[in-house]
mmCIF file with all atom_site columns, C-alpha atoms in Angstrom:
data_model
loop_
_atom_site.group_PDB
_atom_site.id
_atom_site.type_symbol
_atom_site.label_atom_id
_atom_site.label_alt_id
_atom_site.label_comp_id
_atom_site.label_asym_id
_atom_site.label_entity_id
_atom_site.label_seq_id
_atom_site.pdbx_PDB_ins_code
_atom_site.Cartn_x
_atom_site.Cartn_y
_atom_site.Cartn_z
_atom_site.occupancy
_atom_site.B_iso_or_equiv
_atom_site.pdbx_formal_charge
_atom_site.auth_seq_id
_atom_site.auth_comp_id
_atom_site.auth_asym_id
_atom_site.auth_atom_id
_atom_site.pdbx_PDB_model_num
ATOM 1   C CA . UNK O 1 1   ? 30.945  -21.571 -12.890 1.00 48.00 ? 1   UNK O CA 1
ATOM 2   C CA . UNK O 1 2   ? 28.045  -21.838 -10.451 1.00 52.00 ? 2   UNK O CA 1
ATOM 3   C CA . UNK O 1 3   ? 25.672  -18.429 -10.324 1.00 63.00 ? 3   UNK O CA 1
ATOM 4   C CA . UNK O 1 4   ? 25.018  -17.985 -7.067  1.00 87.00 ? 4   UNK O CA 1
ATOM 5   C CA . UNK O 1 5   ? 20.850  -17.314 -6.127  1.00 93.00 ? 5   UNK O CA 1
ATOM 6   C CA . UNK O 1 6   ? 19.365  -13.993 -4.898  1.00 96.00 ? 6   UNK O CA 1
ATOM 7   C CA . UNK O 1 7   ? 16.280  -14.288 -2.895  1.00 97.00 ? 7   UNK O CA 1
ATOM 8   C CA . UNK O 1 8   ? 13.088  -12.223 -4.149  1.00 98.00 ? 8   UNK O CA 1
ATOM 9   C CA . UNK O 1 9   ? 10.618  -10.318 -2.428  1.00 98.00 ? 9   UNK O CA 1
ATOM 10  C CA . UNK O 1 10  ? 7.585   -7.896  -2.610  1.00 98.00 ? 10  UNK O CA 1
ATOM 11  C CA . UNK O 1 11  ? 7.375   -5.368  0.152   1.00 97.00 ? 11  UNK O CA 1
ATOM 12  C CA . UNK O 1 12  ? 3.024   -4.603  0.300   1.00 95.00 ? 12  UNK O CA 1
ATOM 13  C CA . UNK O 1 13  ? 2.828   -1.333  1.703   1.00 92.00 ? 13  UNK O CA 1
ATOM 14  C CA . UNK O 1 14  ? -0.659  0.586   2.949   1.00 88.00 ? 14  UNK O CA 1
ATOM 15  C CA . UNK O 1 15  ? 0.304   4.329   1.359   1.00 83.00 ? 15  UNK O CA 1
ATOM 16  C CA . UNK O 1 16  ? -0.941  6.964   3.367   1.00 75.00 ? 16  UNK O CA 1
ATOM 17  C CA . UNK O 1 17  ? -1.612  4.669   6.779   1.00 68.00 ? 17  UNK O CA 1
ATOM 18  C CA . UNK O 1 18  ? -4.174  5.496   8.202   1.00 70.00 ? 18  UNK O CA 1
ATOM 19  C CA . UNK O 1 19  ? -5.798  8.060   6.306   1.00 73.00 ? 19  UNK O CA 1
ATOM 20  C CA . UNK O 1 20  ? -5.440  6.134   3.232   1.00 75.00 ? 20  UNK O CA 1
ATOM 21  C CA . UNK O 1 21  ? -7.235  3.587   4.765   1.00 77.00 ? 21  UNK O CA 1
ATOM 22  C CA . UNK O 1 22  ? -9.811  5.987   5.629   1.00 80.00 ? 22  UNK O CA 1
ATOM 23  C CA . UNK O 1 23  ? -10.763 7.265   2.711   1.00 79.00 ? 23  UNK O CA 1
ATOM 24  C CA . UNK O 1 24  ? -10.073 3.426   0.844   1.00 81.00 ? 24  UNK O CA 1
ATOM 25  C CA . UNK O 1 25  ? -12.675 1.988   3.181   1.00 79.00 ? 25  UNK O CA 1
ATOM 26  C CA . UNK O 1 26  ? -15.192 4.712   4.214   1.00 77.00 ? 26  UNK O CA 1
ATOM 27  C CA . UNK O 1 27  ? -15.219 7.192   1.501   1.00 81.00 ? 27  UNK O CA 1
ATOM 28  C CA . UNK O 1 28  ? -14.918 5.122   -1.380  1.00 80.00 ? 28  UNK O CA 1
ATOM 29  C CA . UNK O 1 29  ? -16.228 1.713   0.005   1.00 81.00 ? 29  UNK O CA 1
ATOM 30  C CA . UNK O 1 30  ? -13.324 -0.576  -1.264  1.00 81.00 ? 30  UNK O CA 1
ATOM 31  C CA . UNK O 1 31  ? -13.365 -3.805  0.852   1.00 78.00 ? 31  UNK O CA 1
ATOM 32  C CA . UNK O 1 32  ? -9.210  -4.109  0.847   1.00 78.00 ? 32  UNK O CA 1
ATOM 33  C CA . UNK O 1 33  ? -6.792  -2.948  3.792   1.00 82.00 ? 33  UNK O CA 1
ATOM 34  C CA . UNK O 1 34  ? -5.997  0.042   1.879   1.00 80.00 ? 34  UNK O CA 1
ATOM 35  C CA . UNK O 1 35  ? -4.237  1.941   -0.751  1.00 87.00 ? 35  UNK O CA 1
ATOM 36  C CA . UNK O 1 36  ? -1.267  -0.353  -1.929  1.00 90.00 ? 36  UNK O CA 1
ATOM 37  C CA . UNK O 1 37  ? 2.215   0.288   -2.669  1.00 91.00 ? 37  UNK O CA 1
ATOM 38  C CA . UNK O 1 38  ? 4.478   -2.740  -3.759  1.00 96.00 ? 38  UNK O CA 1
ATOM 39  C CA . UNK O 1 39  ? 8.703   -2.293  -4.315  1.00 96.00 ? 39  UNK O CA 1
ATOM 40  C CA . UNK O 1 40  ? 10.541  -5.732  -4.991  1.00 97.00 ? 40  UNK O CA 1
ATOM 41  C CA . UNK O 1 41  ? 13.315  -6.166  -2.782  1.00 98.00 ? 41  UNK O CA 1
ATOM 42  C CA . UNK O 1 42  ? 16.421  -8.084  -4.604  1.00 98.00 ? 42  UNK O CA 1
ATOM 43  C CA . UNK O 1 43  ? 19.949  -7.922  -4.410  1.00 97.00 ? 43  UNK O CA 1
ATOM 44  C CA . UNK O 1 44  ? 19.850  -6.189  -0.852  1.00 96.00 ? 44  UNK O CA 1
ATOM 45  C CA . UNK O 1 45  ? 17.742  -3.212  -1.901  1.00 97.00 ? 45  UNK O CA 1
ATOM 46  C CA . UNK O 1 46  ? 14.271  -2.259  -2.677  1.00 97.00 ? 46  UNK O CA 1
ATOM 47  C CA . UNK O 1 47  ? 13.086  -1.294  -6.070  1.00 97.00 ? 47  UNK O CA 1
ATOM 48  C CA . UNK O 1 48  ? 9.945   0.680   -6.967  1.00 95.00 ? 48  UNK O CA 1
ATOM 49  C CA . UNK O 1 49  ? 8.330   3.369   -9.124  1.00 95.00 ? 49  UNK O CA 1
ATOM 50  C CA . UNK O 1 50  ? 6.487   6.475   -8.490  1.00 90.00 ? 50  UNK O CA 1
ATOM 51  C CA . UNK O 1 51  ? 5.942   9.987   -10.144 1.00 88.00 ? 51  UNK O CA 1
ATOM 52  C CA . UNK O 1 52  ? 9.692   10.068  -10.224 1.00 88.00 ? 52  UNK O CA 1
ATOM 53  C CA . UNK O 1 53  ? 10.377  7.057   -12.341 1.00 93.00 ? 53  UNK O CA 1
ATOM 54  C CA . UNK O 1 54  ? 12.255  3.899   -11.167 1.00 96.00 ? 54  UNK O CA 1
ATOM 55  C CA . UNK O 1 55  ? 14.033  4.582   -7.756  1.00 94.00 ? 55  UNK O CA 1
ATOM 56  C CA . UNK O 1 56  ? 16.044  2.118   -4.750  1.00 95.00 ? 56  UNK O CA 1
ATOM 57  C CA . UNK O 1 57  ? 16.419  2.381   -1.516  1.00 93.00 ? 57  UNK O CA 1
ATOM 58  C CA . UNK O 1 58  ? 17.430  0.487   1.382   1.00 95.00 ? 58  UNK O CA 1
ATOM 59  C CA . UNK O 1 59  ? 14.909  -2.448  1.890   1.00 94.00 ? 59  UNK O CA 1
ATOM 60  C CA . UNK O 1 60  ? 11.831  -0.768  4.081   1.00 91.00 ? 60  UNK O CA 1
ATOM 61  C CA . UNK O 1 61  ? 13.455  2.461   3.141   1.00 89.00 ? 61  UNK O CA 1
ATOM 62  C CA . UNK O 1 62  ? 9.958   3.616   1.563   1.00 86.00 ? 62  UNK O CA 1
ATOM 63  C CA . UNK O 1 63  ? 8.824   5.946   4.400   1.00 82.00 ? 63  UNK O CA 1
ATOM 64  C CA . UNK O 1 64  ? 5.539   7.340   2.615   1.00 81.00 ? 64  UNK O CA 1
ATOM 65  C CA . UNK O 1 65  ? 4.184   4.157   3.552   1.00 86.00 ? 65  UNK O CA 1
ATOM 66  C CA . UNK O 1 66  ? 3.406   1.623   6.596   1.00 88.00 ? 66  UNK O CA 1
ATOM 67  C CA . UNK O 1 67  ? 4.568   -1.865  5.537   1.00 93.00 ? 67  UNK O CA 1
ATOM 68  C CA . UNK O 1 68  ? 2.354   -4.288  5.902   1.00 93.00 ? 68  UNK O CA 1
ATOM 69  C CA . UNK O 1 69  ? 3.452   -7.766  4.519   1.00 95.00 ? 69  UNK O CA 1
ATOM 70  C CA . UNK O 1 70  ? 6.403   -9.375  2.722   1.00 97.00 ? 70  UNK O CA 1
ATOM 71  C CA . UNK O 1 71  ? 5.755   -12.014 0.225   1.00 97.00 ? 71  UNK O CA 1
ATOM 72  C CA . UNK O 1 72  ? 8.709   -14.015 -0.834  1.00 97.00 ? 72  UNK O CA 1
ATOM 73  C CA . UNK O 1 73  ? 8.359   -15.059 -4.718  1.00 97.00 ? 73  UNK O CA 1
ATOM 74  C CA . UNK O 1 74  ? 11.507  -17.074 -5.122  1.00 96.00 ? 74  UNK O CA 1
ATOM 75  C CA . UNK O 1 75  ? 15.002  -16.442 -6.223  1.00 97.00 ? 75  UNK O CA 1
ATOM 76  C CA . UNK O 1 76  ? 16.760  -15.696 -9.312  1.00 97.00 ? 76  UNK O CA 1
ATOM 77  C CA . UNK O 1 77  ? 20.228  -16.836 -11.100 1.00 95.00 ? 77  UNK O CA 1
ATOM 78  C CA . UNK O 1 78  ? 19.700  -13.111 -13.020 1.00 96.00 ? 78  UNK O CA 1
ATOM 79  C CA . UNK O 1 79  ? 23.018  -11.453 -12.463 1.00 96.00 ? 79  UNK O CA 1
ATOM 80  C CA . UNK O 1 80  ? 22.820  -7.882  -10.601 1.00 95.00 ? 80  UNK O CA 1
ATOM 81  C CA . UNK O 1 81  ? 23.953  -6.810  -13.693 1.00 96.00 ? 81  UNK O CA 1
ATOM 82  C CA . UNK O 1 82  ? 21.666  -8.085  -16.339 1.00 96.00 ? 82  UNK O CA 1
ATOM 83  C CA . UNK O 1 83  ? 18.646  -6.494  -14.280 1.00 97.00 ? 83  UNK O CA 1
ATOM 84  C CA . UNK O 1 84  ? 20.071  -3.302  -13.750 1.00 96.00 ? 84  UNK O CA 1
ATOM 85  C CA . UNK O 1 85  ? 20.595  -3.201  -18.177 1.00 97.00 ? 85  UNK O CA 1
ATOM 86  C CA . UNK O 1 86  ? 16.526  -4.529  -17.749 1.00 97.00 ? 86  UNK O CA 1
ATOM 87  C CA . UNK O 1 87  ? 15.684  -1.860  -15.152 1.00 96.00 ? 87  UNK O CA 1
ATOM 88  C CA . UNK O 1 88  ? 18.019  0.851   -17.443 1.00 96.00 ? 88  UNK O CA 1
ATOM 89  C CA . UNK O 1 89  ? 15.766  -0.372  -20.547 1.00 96.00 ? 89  UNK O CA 1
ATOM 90  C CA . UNK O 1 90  ? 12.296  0.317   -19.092 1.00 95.00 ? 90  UNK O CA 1
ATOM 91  C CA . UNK O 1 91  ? 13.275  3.444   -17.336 1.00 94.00 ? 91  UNK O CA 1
ATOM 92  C CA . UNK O 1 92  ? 13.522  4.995   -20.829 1.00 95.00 ? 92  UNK O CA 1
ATOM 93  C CA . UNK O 1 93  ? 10.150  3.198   -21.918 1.00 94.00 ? 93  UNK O CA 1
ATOM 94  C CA . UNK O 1 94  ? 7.347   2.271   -20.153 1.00 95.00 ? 94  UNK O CA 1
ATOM 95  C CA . UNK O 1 95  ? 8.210   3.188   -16.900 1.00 96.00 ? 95  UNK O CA 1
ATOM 96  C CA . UNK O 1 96  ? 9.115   6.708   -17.093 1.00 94.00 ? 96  UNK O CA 1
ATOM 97  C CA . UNK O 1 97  ? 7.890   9.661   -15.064 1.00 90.00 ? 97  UNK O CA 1
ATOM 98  C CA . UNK O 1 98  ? 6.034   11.048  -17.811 1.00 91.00 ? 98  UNK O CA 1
ATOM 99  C CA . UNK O 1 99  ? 4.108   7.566   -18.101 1.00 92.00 ? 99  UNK O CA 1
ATOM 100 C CA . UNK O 1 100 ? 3.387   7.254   -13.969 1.00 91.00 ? 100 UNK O CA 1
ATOM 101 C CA . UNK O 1 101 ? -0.644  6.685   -13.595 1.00 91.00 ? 101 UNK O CA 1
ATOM 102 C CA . UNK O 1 102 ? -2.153  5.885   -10.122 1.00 89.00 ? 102 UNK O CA 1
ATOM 103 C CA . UNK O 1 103 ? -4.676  3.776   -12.338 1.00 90.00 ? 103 UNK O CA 1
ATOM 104 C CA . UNK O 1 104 ? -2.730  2.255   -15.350 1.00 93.00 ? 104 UNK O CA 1
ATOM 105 C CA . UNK O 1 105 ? 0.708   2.084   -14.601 1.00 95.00 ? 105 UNK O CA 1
ATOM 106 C CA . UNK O 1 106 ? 1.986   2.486   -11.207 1.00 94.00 ? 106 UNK O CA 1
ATOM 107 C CA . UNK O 1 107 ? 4.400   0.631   -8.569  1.00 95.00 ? 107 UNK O CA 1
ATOM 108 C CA . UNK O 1 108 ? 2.522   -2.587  -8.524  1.00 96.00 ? 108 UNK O CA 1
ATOM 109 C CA . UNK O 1 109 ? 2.504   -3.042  -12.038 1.00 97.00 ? 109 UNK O CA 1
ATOM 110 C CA . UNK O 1 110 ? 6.065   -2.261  -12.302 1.00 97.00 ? 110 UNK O CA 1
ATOM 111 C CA . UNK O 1 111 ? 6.632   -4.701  -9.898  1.00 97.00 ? 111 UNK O CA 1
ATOM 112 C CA . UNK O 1 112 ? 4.724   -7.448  -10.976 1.00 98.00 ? 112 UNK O CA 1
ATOM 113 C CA . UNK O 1 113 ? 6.739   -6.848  -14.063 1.00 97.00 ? 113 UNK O CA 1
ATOM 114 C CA . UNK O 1 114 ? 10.110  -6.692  -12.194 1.00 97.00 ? 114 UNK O CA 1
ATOM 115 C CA . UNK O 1 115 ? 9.379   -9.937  -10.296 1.00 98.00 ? 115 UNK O CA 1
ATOM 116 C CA . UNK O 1 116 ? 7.898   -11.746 -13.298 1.00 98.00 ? 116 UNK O CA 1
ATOM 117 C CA . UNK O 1 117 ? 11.289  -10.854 -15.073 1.00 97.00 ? 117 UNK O CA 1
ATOM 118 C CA . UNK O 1 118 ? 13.056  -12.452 -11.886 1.00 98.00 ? 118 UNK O CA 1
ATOM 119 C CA . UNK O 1 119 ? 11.588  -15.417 -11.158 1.00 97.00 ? 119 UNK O CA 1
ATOM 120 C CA . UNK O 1 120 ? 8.241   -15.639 -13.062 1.00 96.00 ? 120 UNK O CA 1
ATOM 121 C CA . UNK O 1 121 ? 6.044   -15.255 -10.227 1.00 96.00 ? 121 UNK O CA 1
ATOM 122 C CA . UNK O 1 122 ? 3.826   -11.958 -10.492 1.00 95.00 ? 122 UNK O CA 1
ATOM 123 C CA . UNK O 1 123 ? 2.261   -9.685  -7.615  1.00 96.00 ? 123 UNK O CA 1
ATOM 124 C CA . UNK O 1 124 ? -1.154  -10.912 -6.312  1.00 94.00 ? 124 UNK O CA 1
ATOM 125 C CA . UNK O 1 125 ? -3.824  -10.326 -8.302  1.00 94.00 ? 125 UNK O CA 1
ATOM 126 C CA . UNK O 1 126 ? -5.884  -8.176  -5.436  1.00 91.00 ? 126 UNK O CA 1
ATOM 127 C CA . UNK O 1 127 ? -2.944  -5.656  -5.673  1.00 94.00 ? 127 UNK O CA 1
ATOM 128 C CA . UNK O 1 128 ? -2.827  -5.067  -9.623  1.00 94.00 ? 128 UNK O CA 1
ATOM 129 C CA . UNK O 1 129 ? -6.960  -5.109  -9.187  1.00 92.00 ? 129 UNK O CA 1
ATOM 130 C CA . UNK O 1 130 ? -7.398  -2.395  -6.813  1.00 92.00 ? 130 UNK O CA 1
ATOM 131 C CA . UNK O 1 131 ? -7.136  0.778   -9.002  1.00 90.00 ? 131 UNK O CA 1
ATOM 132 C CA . UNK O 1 132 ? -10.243 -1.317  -11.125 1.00 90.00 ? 132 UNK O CA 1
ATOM 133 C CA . UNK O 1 133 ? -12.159 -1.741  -7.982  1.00 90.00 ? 133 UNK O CA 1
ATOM 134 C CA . UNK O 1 134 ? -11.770 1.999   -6.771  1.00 88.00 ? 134 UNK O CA 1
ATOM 135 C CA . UNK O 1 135 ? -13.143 3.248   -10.588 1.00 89.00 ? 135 UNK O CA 1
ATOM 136 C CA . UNK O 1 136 ? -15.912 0.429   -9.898  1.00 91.00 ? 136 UNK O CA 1
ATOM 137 C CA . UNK O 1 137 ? -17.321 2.553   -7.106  1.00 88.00 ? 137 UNK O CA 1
ATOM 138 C CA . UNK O 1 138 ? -19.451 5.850   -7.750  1.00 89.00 ? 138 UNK O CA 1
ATOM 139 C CA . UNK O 1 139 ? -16.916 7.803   -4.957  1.00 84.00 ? 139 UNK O CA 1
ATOM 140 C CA . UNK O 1 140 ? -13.957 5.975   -6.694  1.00 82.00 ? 140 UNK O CA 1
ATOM 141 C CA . UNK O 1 141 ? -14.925 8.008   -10.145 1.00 83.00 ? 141 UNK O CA 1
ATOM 142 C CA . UNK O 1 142 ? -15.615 11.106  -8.843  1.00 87.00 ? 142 UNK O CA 1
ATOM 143 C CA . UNK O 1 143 ? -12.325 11.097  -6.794  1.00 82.00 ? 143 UNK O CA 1
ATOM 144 C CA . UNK O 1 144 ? -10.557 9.704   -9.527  1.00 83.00 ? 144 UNK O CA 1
ATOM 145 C CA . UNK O 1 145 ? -8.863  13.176  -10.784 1.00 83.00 ? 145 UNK O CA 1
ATOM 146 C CA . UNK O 1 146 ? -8.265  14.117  -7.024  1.00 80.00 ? 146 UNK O CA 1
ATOM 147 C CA . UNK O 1 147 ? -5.944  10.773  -6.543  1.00 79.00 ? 147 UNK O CA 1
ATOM 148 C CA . UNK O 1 148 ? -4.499  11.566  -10.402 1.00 79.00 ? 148 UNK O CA 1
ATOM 149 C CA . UNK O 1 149 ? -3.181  14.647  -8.730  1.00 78.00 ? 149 UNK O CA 1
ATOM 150 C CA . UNK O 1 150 ? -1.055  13.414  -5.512  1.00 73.00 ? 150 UNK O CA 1
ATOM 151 C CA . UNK O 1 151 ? 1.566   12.255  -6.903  1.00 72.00 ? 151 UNK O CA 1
ATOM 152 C CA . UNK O 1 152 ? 2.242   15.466  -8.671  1.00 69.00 ? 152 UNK O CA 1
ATOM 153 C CA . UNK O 1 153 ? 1.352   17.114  -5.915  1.00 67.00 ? 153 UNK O CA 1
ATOM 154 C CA . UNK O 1 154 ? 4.161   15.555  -3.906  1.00 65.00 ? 154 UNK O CA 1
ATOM 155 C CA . UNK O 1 155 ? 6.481   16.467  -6.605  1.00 64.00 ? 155 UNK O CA 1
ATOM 156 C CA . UNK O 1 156 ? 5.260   19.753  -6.368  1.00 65.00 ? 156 UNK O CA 1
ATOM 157 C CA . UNK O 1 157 ? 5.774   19.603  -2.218  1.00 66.00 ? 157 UNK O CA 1
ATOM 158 C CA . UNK O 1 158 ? 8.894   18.521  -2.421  1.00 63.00 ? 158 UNK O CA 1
ATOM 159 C CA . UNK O 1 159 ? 10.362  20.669  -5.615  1.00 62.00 ? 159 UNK O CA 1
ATOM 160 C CA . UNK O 1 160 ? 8.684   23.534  -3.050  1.00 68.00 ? 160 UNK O CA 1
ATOM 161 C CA . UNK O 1 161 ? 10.776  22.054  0.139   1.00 64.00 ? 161 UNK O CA 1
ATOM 162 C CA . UNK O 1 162 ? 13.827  21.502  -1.566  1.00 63.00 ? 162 UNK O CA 1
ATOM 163 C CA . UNK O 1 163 ? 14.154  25.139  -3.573  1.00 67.00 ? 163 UNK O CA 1
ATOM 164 C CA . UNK O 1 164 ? 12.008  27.865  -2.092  1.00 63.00 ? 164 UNK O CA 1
ATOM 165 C CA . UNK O 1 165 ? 12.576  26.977  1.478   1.00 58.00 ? 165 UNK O CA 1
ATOM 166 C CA . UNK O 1 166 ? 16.127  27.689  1.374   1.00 66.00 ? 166 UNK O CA 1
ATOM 167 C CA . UNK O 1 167 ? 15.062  31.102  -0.799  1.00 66.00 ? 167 UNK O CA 1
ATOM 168 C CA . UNK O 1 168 ? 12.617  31.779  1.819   1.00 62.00 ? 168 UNK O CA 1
ATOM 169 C CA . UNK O 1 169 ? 15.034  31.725  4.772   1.00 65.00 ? 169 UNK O CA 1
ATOM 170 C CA . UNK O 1 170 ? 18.048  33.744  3.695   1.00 70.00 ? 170 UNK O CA 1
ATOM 171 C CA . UNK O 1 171 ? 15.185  36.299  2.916   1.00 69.00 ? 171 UNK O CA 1
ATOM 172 C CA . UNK O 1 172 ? 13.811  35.907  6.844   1.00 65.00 ? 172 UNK O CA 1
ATOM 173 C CA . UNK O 1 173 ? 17.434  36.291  7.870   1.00 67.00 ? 173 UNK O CA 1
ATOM 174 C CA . UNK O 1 174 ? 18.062  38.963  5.929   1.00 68.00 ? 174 UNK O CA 1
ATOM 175 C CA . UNK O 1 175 ? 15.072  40.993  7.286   1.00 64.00 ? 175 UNK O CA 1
ATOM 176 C CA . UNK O 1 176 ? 16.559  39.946  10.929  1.00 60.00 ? 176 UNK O CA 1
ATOM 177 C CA . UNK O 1 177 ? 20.090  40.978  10.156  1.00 62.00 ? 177 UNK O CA 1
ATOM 178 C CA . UNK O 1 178 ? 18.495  44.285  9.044   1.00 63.00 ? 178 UNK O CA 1
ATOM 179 C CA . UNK O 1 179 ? 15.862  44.678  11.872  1.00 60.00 ? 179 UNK O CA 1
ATOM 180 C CA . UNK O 1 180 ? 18.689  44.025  14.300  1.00 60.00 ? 180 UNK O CA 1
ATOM 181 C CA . UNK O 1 181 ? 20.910  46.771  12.276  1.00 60.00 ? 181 UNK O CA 1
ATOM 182 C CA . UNK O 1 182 ? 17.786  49.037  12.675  1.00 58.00 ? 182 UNK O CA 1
ATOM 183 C CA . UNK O 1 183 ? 17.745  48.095  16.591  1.00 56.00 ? 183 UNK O CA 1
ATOM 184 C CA . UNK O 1 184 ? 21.260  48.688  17.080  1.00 59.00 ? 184 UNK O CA 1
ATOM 185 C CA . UNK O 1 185 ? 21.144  52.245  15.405  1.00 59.00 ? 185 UNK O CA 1
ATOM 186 C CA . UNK O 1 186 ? 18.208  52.841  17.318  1.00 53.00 ? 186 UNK O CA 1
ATOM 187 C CA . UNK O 1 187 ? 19.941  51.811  20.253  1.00 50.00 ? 187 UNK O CA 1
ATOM 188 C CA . UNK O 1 188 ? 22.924  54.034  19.317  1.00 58.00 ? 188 UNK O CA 1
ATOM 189 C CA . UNK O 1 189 ? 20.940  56.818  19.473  1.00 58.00 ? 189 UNK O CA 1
ATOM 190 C CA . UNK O 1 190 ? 18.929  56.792  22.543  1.00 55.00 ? 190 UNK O CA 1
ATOM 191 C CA . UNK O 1 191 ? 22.511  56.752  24.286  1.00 55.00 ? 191 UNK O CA 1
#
């Protein structure tokens, strides 16, 4: 039985566009394009991990993010199968939520691990050495809780989005609904 190939890539994002670049470039003086995010694209989708642990989307589904290259790294014989049991395996160890670091252990280590597994060709090495070169500068340092922090702080955004919003509209239409019961009473007894 012949295993049939899957083609491997790494989607190089700049997080943050142009902002990120900003503050990359001018406030802490790093001489790359930007803050990087990497997913691996196999199979037909694109894996990556953040704050959240191990997620997939849609290839150039990653909206926090402007992409910015795609580097092929070969194929793989792995059946879809076999990585997902890989990708089920580190989800429960070294890339968990609780072990997400902007510095130590973010998306482009997990995917130089992912493609590495796949076809034994790693992420370029000015990718997994940015987080070095941003501690190497004095504004890198002093920043370095503040960047520590966004991730969470998206969490935090989105946990906010996703369960007070809806909380803090059926309390704005209740105060209508009662305003306009106040209104019509009002109204009732002008007449």
């Amino acid at each position: 039985m012949v295993e049939s190939r899957h083609p491997v890539q790494i989607y190089k994002y700049i997080l943050g566009s142009h902002f990120g670049v900003f503050i990359a470039k001018k406030v802490v003086g790093i001489a790359s394009e930007g803050p990087y995010h990497t997913g691996l694209v196999a199979y037909g989708q694109e894996f990556f991990f953040g704050s959240d642990g191990i997620k997939s989307c849609q290839p150039q589904g990653f909206k926090l993010a402007e992409l910015i290259e795609v580097i092929d790294v070969g194929e793989t014989d792995i059946p879809l199968e076999q990585f997902k049991q890989y990708l089920a395996q580190l989800s429960k160890s070294r890339y968990t939520s609780q072990n997400y670091s902007v510095f130590k252990n973010n998306c482009n280590h997990f995917t130089d691990d992912m493609a590495k597994f796949l076809t034994g060709q790693g992420v370029p090495k000015i990718i997994l050495d940015q987080p070095a070169e941003v501690l190497s500068k004095p504004m890198g340092i002093v920043l370095a809780p503040v960047f520590q922090l966004i991730p969470d702080t998206i969490k935090l955004l989105r946990h906010c989005a996703h369960n007070l919003l809806p909380a803090a509209i059926k309390i704005v239409r209740q105060c209508a609904n009662s305003m306009l019961l106040v209104f019509s009473n009002s109204y009732k007894c002008i007449k």
